[in-house]
PDB file of N, CA and C in Angstrom:
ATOM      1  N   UNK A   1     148.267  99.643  28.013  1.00 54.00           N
ATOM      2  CA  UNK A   1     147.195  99.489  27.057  1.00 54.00           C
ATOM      3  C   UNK A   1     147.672  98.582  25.918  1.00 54.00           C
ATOM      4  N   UNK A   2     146.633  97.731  25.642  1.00 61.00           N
ATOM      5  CA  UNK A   2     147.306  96.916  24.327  1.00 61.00           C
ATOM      6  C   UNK A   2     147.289  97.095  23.078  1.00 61.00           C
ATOM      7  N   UNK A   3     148.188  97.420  22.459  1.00 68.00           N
ATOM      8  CA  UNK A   3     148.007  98.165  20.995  1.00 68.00           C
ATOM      9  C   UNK A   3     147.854  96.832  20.244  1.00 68.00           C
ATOM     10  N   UNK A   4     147.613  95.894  20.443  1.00 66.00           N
ATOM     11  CA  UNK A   4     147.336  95.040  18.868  1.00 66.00           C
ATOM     12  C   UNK A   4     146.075  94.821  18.564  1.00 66.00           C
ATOM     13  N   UNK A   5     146.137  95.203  17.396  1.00 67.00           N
ATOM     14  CA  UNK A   5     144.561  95.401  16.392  1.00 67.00           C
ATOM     15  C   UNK A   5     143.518  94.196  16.587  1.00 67.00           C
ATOM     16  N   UNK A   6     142.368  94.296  16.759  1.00 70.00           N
ATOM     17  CA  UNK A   6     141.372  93.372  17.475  1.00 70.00           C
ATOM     18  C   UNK A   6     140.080  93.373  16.032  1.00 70.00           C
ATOM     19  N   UNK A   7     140.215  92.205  15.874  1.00 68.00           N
ATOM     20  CA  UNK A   7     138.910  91.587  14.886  1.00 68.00           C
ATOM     21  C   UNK A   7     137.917  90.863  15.071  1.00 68.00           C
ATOM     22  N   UNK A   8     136.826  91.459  15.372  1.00 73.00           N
ATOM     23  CA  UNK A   8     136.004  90.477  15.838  1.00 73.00           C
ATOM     24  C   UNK A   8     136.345  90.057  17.648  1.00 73.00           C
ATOM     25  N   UNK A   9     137.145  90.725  18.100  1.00 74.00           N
ATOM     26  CA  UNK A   9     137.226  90.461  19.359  1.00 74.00           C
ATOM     27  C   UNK A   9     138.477  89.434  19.290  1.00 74.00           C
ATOM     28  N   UNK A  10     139.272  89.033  18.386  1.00 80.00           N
ATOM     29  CA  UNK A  10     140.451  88.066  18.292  1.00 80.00           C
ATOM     30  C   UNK A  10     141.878  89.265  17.308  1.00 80.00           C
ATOM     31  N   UNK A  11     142.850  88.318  18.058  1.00 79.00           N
ATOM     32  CA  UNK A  11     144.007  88.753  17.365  1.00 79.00           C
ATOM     33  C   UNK A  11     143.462  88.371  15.754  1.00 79.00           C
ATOM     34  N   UNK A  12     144.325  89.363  14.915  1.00 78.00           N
ATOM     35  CA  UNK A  12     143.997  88.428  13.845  1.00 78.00           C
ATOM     36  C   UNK A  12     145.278  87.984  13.297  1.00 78.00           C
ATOM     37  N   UNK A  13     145.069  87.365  12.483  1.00 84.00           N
ATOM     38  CA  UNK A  13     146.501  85.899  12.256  1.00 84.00           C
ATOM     39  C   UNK A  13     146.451  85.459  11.021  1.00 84.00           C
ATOM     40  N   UNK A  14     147.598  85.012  10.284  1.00 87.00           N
ATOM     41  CA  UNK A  14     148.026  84.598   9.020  1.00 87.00           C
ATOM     42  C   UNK A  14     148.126  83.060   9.288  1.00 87.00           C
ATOM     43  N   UNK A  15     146.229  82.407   8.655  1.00 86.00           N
ATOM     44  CA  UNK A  15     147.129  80.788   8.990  1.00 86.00           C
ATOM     45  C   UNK A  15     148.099  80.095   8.532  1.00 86.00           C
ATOM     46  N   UNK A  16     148.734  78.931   9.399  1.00 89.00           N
ATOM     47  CA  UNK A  16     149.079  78.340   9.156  1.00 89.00           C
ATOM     48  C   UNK A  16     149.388  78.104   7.596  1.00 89.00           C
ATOM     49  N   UNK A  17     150.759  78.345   7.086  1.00 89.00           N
ATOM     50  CA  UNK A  17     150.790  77.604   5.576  1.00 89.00           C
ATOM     51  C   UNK A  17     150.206  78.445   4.820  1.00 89.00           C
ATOM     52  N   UNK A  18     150.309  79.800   5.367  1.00 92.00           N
ATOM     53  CA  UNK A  18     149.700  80.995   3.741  1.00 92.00           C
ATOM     54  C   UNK A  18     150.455  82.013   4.034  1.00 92.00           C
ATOM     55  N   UNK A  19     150.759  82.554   2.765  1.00 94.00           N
ATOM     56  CA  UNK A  19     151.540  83.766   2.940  1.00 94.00           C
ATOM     57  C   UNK A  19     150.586  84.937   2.442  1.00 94.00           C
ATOM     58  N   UNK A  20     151.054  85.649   3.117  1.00 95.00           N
ATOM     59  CA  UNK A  20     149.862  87.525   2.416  1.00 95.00           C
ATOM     60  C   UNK A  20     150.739  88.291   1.510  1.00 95.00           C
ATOM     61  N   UNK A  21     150.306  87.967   0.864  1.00 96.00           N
ATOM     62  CA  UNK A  21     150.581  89.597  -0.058  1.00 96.00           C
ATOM     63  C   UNK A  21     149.632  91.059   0.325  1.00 96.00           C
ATOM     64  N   UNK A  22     149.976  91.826   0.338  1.00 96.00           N
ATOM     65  CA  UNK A  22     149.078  93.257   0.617  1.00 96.00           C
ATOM     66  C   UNK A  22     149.760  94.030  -0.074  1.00 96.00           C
ATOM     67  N   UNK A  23     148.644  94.687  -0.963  1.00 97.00           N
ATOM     68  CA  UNK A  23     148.881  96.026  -1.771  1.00 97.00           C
ATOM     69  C   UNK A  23     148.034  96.992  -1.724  1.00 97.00           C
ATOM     70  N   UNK A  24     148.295  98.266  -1.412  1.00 94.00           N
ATOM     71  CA  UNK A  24     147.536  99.494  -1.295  1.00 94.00           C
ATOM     72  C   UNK A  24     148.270 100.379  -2.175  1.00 94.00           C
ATOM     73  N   UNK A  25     147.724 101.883  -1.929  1.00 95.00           N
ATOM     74  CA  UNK A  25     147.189 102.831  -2.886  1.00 95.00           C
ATOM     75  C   UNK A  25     148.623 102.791  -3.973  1.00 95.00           C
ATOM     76  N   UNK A  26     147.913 102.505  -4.955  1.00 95.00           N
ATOM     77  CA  UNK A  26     147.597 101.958  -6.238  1.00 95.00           C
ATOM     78  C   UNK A  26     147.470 103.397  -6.441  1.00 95.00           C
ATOM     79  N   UNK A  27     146.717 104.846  -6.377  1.00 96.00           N
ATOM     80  CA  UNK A  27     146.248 105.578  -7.226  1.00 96.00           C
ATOM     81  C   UNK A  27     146.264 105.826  -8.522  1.00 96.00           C
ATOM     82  N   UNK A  28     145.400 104.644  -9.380  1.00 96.00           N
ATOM     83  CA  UNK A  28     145.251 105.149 -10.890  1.00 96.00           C
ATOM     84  C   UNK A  28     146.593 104.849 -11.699  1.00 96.00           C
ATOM     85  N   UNK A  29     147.827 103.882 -10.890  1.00 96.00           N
ATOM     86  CA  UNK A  29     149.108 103.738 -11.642  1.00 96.00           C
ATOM     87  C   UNK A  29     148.709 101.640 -12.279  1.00 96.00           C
ATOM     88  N   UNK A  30     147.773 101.854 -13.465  1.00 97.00           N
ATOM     89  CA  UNK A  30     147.929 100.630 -13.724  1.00 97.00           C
ATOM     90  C   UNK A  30     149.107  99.780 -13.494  1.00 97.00           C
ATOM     91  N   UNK A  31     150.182 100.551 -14.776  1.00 97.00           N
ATOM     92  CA  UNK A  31     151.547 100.331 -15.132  1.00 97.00           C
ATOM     93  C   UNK A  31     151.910  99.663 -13.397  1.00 97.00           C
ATOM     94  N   UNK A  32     152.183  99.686 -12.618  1.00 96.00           N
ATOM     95  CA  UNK A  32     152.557  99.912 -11.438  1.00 96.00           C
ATOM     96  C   UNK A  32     152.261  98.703 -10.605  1.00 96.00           C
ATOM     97  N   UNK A  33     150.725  98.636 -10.809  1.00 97.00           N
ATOM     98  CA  UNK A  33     149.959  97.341 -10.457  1.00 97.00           C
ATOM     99  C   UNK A  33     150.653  96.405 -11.499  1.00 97.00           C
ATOM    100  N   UNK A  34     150.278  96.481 -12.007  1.00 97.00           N
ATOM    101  CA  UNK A  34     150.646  95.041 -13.360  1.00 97.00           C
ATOM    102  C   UNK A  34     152.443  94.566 -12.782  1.00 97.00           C
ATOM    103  N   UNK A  35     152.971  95.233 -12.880  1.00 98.00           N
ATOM    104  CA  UNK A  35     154.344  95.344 -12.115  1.00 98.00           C
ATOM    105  C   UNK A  35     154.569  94.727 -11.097  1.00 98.00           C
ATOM    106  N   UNK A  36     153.770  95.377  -9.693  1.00 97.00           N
ATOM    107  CA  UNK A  36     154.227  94.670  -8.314  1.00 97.00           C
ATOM    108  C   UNK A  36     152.704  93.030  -8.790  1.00 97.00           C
ATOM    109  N   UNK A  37     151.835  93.015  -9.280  1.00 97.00           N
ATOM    110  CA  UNK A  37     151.498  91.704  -9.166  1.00 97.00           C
ATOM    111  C   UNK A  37     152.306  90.773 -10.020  1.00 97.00           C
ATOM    112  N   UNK A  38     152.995  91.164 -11.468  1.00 97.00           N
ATOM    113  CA  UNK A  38     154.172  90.435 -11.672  1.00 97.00           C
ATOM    114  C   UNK A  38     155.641  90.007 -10.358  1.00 97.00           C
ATOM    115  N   UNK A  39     155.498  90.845  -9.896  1.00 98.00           N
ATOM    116  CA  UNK A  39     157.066  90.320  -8.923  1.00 98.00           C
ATOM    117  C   UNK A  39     156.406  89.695  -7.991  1.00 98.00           C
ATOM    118  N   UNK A  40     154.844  89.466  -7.301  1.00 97.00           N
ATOM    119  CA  UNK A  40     154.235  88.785  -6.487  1.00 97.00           C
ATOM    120  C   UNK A  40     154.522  87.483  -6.775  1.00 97.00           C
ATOM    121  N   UNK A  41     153.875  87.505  -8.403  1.00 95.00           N
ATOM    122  CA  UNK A  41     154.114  86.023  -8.733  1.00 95.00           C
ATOM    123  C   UNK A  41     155.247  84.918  -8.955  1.00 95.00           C
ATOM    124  N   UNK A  42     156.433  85.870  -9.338  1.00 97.00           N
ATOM    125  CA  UNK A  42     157.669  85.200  -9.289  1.00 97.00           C
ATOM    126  C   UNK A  42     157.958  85.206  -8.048  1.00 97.00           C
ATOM    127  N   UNK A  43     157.828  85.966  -6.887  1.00 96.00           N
ATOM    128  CA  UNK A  43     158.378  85.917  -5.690  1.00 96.00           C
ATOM    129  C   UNK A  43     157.817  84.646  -4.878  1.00 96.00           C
ATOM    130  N   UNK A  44     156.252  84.307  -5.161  1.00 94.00           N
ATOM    131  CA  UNK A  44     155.608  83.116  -4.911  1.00 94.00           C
ATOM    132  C   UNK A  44     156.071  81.798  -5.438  1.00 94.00           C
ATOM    133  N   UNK A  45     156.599  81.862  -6.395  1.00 94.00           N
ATOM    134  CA  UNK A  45     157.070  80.923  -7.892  1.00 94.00           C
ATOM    135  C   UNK A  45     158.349  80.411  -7.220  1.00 94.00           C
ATOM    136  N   UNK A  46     159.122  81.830  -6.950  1.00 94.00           N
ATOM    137  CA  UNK A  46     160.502  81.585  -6.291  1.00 94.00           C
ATOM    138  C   UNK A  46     161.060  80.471  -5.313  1.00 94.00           C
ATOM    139  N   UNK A  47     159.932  80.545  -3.896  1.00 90.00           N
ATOM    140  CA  UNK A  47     160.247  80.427  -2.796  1.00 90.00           C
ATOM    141  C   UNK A  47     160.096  78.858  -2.580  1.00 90.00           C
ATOM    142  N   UNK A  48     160.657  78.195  -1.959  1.00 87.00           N
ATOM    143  CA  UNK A  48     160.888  76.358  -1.897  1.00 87.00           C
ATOM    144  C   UNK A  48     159.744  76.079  -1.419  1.00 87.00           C
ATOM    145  N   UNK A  49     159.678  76.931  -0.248  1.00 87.00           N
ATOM    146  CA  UNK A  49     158.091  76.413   0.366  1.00 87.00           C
ATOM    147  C   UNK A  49     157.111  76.498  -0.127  1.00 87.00           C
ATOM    148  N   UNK A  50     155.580  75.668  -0.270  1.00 87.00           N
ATOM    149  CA  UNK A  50     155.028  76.117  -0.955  1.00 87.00           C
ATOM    150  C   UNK A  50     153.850  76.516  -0.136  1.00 87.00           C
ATOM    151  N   UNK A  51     153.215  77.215  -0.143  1.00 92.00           N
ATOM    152  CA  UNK A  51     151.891  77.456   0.327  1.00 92.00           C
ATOM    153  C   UNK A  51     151.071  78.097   0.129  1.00 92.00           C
ATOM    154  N   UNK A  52     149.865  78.866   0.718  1.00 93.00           N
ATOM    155  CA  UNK A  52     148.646  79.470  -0.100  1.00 93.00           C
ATOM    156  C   UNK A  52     149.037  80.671   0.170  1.00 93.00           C
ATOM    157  N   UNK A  53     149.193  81.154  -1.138  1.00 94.00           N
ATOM    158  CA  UNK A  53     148.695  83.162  -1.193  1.00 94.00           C
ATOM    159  C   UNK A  53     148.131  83.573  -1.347  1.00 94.00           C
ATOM    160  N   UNK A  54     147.949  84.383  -0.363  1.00 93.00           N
ATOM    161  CA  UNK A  54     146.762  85.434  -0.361  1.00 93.00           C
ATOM    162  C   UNK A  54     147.409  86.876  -0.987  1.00 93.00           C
ATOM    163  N   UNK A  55     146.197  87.691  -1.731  1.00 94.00           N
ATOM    164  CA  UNK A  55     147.056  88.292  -1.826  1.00 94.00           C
ATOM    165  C   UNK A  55     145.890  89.520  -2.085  1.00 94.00           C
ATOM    166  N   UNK A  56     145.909  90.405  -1.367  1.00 93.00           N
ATOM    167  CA  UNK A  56     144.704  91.099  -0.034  1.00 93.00           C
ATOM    168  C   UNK A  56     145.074  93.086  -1.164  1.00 93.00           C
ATOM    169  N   UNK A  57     143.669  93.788  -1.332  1.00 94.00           N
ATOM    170  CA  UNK A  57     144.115  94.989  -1.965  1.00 94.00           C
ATOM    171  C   UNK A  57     143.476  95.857  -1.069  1.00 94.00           C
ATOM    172  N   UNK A  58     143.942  96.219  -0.318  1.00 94.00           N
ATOM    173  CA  UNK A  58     143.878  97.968   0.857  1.00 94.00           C
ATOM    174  C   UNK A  58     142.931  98.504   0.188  1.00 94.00           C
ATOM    175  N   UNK A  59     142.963  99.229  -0.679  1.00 88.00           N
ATOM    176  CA  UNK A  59     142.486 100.146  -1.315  1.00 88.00           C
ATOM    177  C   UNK A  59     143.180 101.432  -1.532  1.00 88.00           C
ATOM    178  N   UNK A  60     143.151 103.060  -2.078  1.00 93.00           N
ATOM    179  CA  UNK A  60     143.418 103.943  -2.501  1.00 93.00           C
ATOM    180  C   UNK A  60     143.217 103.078  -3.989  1.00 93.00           C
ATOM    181  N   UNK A  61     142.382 103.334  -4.522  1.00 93.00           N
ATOM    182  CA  UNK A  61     143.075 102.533  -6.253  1.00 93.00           C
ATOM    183  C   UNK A  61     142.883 103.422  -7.161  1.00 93.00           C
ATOM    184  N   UNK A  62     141.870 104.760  -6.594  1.00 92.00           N
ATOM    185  CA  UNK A  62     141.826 105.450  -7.784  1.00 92.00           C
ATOM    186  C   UNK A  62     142.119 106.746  -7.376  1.00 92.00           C
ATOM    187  N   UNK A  63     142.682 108.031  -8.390  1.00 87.00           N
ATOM    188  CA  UNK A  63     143.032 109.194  -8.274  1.00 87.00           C
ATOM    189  C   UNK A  63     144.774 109.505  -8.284  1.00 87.00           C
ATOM    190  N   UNK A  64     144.599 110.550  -8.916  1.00 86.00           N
ATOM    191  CA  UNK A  64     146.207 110.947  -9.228  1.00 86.00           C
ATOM    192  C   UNK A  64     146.742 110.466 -10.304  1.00 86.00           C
ATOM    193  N   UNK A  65     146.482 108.925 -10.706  1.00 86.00           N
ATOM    194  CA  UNK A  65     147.909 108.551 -11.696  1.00 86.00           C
ATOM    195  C   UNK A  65     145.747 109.134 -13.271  1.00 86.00           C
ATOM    196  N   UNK A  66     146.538 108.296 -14.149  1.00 92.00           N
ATOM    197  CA  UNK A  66     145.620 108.437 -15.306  1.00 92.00           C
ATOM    198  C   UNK A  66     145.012 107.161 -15.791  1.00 92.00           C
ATOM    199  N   UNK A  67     144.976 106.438 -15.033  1.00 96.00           N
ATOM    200  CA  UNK A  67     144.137 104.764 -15.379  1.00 96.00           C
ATOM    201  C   UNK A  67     143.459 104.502 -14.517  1.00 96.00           C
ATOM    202  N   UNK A  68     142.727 105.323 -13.669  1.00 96.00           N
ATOM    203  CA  UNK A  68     141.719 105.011 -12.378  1.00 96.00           C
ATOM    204  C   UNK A  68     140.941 103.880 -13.202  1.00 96.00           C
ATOM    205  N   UNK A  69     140.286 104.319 -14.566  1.00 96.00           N
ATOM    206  CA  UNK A  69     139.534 102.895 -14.557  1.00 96.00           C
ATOM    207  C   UNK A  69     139.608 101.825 -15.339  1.00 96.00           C
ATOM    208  N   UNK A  70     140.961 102.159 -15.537  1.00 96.00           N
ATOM    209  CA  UNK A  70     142.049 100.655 -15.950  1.00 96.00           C
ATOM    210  C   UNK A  70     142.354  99.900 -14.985  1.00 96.00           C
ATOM    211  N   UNK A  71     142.791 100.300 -13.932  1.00 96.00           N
ATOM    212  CA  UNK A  71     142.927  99.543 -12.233  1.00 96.00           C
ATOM    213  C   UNK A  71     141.316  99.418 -12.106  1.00 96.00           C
ATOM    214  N   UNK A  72     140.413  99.940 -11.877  1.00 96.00           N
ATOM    215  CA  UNK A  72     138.938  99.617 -11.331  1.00 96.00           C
ATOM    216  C   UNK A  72     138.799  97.936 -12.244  1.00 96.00           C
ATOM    217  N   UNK A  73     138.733  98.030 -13.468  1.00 97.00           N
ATOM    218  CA  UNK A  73     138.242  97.157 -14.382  1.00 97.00           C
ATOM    219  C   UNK A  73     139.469  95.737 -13.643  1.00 97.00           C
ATOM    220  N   UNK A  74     140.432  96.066 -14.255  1.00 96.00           N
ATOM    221  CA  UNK A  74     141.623  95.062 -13.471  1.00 96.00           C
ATOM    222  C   UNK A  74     141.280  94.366 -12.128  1.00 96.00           C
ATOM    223  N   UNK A  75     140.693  95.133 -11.642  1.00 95.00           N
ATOM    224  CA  UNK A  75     140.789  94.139 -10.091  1.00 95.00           C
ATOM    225  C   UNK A  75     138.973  93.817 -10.325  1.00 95.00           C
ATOM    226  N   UNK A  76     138.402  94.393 -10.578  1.00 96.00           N
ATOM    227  CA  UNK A  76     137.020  93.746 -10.885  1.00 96.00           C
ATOM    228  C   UNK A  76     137.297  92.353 -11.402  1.00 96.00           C
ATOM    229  N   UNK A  77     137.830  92.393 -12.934  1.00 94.00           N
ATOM    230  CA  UNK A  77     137.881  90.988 -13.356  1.00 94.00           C
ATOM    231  C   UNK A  77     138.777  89.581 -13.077  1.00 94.00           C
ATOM    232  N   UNK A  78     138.533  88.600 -13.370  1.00 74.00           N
ATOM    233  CA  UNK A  78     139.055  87.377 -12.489  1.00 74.00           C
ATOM    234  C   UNK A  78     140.436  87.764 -12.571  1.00 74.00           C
ATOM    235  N   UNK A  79     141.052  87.012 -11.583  1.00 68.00           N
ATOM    236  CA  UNK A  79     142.420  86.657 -11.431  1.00 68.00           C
ATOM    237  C   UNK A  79     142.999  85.636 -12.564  1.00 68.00           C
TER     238      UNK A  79
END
């Protein structure tokens, strides 16, 4: 049986010349967010190659920490 995840009926794939960032549950830890999207950006900043980032949010973002809608507002507004 083939276990790789099917989209739309296609593998799905990181094109050519972009890198992903992915971040999930977040629960309510602004502090935390602000943090790993700071080291995103130097880690992007860092690297010789250059190319497009993406940079993709899972979800969990709210519950548990105490800024659920300090993270809500945060990713609502622009980059």
């Amino acid at each position: 049986m083939d276990e790789t995840p099917r989209v739309g009926g296609r593998q799905p794939r990181v094109p050519q010349g972009a890198r992903v960032y992915a971040v999930g549950d977040v629960h309510g830890r602004i502090d935390l967010l602000r943090a790993l999207e700071a080291q995103i950006v130097a880690d992007a900043a860092s690297r010789a190659e250059r190319c497009r980032n993406l940079l993709v949010y899972l979800g969990d973002y709210v519950d548990r920490g105490f800024d659920s809608r300090k993270v809500l507002d945060h990713l609502a507004s622009e980059p």
